[in-house]
PDB file of C-alpha atoms in Angstrom:
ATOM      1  CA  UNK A  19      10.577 -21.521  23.576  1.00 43.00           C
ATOM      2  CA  UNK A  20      13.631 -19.920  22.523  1.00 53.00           C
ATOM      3  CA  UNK A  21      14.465 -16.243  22.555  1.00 85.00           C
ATOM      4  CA  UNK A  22      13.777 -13.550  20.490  1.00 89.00           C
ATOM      5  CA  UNK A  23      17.064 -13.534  18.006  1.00 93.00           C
ATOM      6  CA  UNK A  24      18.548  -9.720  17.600  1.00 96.00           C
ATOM      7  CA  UNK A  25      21.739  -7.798  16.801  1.00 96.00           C
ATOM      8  CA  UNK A  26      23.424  -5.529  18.246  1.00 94.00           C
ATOM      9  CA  UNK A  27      22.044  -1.806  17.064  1.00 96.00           C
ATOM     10  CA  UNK A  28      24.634  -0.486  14.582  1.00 97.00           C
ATOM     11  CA  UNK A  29      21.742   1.529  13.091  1.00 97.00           C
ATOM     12  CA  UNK A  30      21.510   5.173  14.197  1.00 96.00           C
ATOM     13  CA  UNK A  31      19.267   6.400  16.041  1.00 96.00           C
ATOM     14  CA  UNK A  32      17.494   8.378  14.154  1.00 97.00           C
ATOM     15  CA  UNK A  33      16.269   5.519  11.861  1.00 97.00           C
ATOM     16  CA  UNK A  34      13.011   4.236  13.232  1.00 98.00           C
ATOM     17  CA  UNK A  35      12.336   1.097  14.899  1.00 98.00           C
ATOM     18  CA  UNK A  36       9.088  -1.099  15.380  1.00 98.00           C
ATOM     19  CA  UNK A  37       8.557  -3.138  18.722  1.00 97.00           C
ATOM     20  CA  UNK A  38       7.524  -6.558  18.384  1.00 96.00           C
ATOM     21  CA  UNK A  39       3.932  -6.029  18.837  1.00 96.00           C
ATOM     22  CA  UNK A  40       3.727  -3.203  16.422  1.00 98.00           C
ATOM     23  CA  UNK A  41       5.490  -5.611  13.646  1.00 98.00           C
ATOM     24  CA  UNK A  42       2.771  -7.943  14.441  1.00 97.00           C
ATOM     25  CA  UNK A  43       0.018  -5.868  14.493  1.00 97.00           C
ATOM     26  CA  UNK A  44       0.678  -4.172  11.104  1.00 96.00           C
ATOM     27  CA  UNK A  45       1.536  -7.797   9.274  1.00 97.00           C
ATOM     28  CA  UNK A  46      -1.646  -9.371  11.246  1.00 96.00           C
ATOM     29  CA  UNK A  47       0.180 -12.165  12.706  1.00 96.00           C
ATOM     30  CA  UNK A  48       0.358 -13.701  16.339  1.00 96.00           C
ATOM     31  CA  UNK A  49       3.563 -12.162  17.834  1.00 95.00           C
ATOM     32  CA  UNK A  50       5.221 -15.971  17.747  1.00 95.00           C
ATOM     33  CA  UNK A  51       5.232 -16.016  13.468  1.00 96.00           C
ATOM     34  CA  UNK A  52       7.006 -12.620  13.977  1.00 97.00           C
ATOM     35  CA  UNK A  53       9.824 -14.366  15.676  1.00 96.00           C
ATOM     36  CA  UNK A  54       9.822 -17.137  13.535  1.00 96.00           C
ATOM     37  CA  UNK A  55      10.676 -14.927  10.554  1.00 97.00           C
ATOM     38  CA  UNK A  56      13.431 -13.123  12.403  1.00 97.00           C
ATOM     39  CA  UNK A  57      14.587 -16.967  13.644  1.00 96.00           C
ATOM     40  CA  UNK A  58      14.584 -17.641   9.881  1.00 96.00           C
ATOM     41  CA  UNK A  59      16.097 -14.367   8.601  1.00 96.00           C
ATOM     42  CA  UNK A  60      13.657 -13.167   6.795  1.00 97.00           C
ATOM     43  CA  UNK A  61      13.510 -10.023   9.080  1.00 98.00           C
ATOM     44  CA  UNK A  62      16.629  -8.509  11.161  1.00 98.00           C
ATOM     45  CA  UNK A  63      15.816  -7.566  14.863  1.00 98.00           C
ATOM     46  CA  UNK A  64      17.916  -5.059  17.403  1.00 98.00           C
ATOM     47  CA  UNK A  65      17.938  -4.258  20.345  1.00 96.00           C
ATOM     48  CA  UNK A  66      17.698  -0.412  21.215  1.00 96.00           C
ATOM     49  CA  UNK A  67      18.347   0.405  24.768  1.00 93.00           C
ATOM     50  CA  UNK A  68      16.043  -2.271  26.468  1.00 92.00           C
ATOM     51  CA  UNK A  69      13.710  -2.611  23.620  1.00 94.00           C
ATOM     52  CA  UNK A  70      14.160  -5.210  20.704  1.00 96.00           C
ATOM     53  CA  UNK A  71      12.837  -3.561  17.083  1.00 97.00           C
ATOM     54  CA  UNK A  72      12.904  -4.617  13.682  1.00 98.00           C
ATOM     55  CA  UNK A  73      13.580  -0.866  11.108  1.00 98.00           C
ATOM     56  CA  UNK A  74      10.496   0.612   9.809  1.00 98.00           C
ATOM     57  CA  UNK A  75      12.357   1.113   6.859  1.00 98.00           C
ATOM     58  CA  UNK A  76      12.018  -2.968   5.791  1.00 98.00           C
ATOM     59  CA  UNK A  77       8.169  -2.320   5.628  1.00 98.00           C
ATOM     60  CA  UNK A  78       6.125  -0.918   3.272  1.00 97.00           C
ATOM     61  CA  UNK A  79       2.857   1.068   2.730  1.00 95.00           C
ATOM     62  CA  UNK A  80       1.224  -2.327   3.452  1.00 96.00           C
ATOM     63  CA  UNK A  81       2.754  -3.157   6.440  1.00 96.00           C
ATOM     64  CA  UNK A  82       4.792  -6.022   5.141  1.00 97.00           C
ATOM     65  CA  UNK A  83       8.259  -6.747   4.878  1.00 98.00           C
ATOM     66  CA  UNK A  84       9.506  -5.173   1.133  1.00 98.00           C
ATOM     67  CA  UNK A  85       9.148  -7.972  -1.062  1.00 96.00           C
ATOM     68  CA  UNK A  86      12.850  -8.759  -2.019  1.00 97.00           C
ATOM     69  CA  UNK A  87      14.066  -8.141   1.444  1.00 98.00           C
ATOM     70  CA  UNK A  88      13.952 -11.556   2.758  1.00 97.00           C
ATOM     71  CA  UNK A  89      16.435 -12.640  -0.615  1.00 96.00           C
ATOM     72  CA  UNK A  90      18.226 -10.221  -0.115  1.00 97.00           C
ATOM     73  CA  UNK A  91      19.173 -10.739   3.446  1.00 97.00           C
ATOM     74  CA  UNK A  92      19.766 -14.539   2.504  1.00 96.00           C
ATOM     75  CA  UNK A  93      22.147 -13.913  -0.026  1.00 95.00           C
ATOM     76  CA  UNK A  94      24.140 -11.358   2.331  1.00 96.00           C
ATOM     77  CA  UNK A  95      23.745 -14.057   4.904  1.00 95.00           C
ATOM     78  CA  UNK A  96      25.240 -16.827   2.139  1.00 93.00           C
ATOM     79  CA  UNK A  97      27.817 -14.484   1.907  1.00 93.00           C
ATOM     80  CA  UNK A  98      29.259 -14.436   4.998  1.00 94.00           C
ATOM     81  CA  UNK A  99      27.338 -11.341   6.261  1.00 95.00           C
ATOM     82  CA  UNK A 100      26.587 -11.107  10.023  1.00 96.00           C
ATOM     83  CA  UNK A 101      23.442  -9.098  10.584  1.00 97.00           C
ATOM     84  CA  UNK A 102      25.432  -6.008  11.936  1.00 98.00           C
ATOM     85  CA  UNK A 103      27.053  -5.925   8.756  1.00 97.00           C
ATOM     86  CA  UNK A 104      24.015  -6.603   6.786  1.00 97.00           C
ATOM     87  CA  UNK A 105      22.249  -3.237   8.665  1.00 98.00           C
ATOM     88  CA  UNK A 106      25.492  -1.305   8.169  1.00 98.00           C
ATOM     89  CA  UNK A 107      25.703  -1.936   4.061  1.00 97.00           C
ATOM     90  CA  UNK A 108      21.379  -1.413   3.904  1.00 98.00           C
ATOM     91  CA  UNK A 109      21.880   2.152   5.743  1.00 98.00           C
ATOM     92  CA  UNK A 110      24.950   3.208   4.482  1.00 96.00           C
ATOM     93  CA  UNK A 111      24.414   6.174   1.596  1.00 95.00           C
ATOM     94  CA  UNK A 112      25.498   4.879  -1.702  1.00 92.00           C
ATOM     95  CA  UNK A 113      26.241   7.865  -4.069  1.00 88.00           C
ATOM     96  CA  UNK A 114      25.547   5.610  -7.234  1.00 87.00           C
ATOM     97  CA  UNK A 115      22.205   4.745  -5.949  1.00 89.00           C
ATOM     98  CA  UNK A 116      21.241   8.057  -4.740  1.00 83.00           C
ATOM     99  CA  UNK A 117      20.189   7.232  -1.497  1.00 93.00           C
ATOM    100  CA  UNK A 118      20.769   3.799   1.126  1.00 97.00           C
ATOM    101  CA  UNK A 119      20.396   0.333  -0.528  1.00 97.00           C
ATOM    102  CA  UNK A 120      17.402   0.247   2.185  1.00 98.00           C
ATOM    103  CA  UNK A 121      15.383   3.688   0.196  1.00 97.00           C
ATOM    104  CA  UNK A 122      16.199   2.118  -3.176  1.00 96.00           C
ATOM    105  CA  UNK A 123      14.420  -1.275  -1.919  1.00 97.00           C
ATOM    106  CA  UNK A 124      11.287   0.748  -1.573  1.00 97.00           C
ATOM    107  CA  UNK A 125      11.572   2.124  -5.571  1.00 95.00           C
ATOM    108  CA  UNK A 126      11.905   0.435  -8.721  1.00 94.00           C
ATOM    109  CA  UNK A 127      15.387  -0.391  -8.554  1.00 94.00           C
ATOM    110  CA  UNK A 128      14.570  -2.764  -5.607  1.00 95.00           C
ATOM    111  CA  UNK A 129      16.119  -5.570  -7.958  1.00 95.00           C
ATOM    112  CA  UNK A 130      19.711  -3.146  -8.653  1.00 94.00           C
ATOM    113  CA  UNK A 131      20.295  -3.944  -5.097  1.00 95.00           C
ATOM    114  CA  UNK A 132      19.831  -7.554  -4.897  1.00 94.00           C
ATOM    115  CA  UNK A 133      22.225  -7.562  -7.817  1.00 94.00           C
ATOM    116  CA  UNK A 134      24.698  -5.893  -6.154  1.00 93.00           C
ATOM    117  CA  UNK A 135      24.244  -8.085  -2.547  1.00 91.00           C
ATOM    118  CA  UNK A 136      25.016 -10.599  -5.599  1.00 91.00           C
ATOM    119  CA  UNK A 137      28.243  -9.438  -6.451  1.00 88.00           C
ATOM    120  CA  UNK A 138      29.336  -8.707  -3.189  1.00 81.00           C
ATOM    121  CA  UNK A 139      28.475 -12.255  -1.420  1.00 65.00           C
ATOM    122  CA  UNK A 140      30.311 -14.154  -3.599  1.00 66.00           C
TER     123      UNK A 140
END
C-alpha cells in the first residue's frame, strides 16, 4: 500500500487541522477511502509537526468536503498549481472577497471562486 500523500504545511498554525481518523470518522468512511481521495486530489493533506491533517476549513456542517472543493482543487491542479500553492491562494485574505477564497467556499459565492481558480489556471 502506498503512503499517505501530503504537503508540506504552508498553512499557519492557527488554522485547524483534522487527523486522519477524525476525517474519517466525520465522512463515515474506512480510513483507506480517506486516502484515496487525498491520492486523487479531491482533498489536500499536511503534515504538521509529526502529524498528517487535512484543514477543517474544507469541511462543512456535515462533515464532508465543501461541495465545489474537489473542482476546484482540479482546476488549480490543471493549472499548474502544486498543493502548497493551492493552500497558500485558499488562505490568503482577498480584499474583494471579503475574507479567504477558503470562507467564501463555505457561503454563496462558493461558485465566484471557482471562477476565479478559472481565470487564474489558464
Amino acid at each position: 500500500m502506498s503512503a499517505i500523500p501530503y504537503c508540506d504545511d504552508v498553512l499557519d498554525r492557527s488554522i485547524p487541522l483534522l487527523q486522519m481518523a477524525d476525517v474519517s470518522k466525520q465522512m463515515r468512511l474506512v480510513v483507506t477511502h480517506v486516502h484515496q481521495l487525498l491520492r486523487e486530489h479531491k482533498l489536500i493533506a499536511v503534515r504538521r509537526d509529526t502529524v498528517i491533517g487535512v484543514p477543517e476549513a474544507f469541511f462543512g456542517d456535515d462533515g464532508q468536503p465543501l461541495r465545489l472543493l474537489p473542482g476546484l482543487i482540479h482546476v488549480l491542479r490543471d493549472g499548474g498549481f502544486q498543493d502548497e500553492e493551492i493552500l497558500r491562494w485558499l488562505f490568503t485574505e482577498d480584499e474583494s472577497l471579503s475574507g479567504t477564497p477558503i470562507e467564501t467556499m463555505h457561503t454563496d459565492h462558493a461558485r465566484e471562486v471557482v471562477r476565479r481558480a478559472q481565470s487564474m489556471a489558464f
